[in-house]
Amino acid sequence: MPTIESEVKQEKFQSEFQKAAVNILFTGSWLYNLNATFLKTFDVTPEQFNVLRILRGSHPKPMMLADITCRMIDKNSNATRLVEKLRVKGLVKREICKNNRRQVDISITEKGLILLTKIDRSSDSWQSTLKNLTKAEVQQLNFLLDKLRG
Amino acid sequence: MPTIESEVKQEKFQSEFQKAAVNILFTGSWLYNLNATFLKTFDVTPEQFNVLRILRGSHPKPMMLADITCRMIDKNSNATRLVEKLRVKGLVKREICKNNRRQVDISITEKGLILLTKIDRSSDSWQSTLKNLTKAEVQQLNFLLDKLRG
DNA sequence: ATACAATAGTTGTATATACAATTATATCTC
DNA sequence: GAGATATAATTGTATATACAACTATTGTAT
């Protein structure tokens, strides 16, 4: 098992807490890169994929931009430009809301839904990287991460 | 305790494994942003801070770029430009290696060491966010993350 | 109704990242 | 020792991110 010490070639951390901070950042980056590489074959970035999943969750009800933003993993990504890229690919639809013309209604298209289905079908491969943990361990991990954020 | 479900406003995940993936990415991003905000007062980015710590670990022995890169949390950051930024700030020193002129010897300066000391002193505040977990829980978290990466 | 504030999204711009191509130097092979 | 290969780092370039400033629309108070 590759400890975080060996991963970043540091023999000793100041504390178990500091080690955990590095470990979370490192593991997050590692997982992100795995995911990004996997999704590249489908020509979407992790955040684009994330937005598509969010929209599928609401489908067929459209969502406004602010609602998408607050559900995103990385809130700093610029939702306007992200959605625009998905629109160009034909994966989402944008319509100005009739009742409130400031607002934009965004929904996933049929093409977007089909893409998600395809991704889901072949995502076993990368999800299997998580299979190093038992279900009980994964539950424990989720508990600890939630508790960590306070 | 804010569960990952409430953080990304998704009631239900396909599996505990998928939830863990989102949870790690989300917590990593959350921790990164906390850290970035904290370090901004010292005018360094998280990766710049990371490189300074790496160099302090080797001090007074200089390191070559490739050795720094393989110790970095995010291996994709461009170490050349990162180090150059630190050099401009006077926090590191660059010297072409006499024995091997392809190679650049990089070391942390006195100013860099002083900055790290200052940061260490005031980093209790942000490290305290990890204090939501007991030491035993933090150890368990480190164990699970290491095991996850396999 | 007019002015002020709040909301929803967009755009500008500086900086950072991803990844491939390139330069420079060293080593190896014949 | 000339040419091929490997190593170390840098540079080019397209894309992404951070964050503030801006536009447009709606709501509120007087």
PDB file of C-alpha atoms (C1' of nucleotides) in Angstrom, chain C residues 12-24:
ATOM      1  C1'  DG C  12     -12.761  41.222 -19.060  1.00  0.00           C
ATOM      2  C1'  DT C  13      -8.399  40.202 -17.690  1.00  0.00           C
ATOM      3  C1'  DA C  14      -4.625  38.386 -15.278  1.00  0.00           C
ATOM      4  C1'  DT C  15      -2.877  34.187 -13.887  1.00  0.00           C
ATOM      5  C1'  DA C  16      -2.525  29.075 -13.872  1.00  0.00           C
ATOM      6  C1'  DT C  17      -2.645  24.502 -15.909  1.00  0.00           C
ATOM      7  C1'  DA C  18      -2.135  20.720 -19.460  1.00  0.00           C
ATOM      8  C1'  DC C  19       0.502  18.807 -22.571  1.00  0.00           C
ATOM      9  C1'  DA C  20       3.356  18.639 -26.470  1.00  0.00           C
ATOM     10  C1'  DA C  21       7.417  20.383 -28.765  1.00  0.00           C
ATOM     11  C1'  DT C  22      11.928  22.149 -28.278  1.00  0.00           C
ATOM     12  C1'  DT C  23      16.676  23.177 -26.562  1.00  0.00           C
ATOM     13  C1'  DA C  24      20.754  21.896 -24.294  1.00  0.00           C
TER      14       DA C  24
END
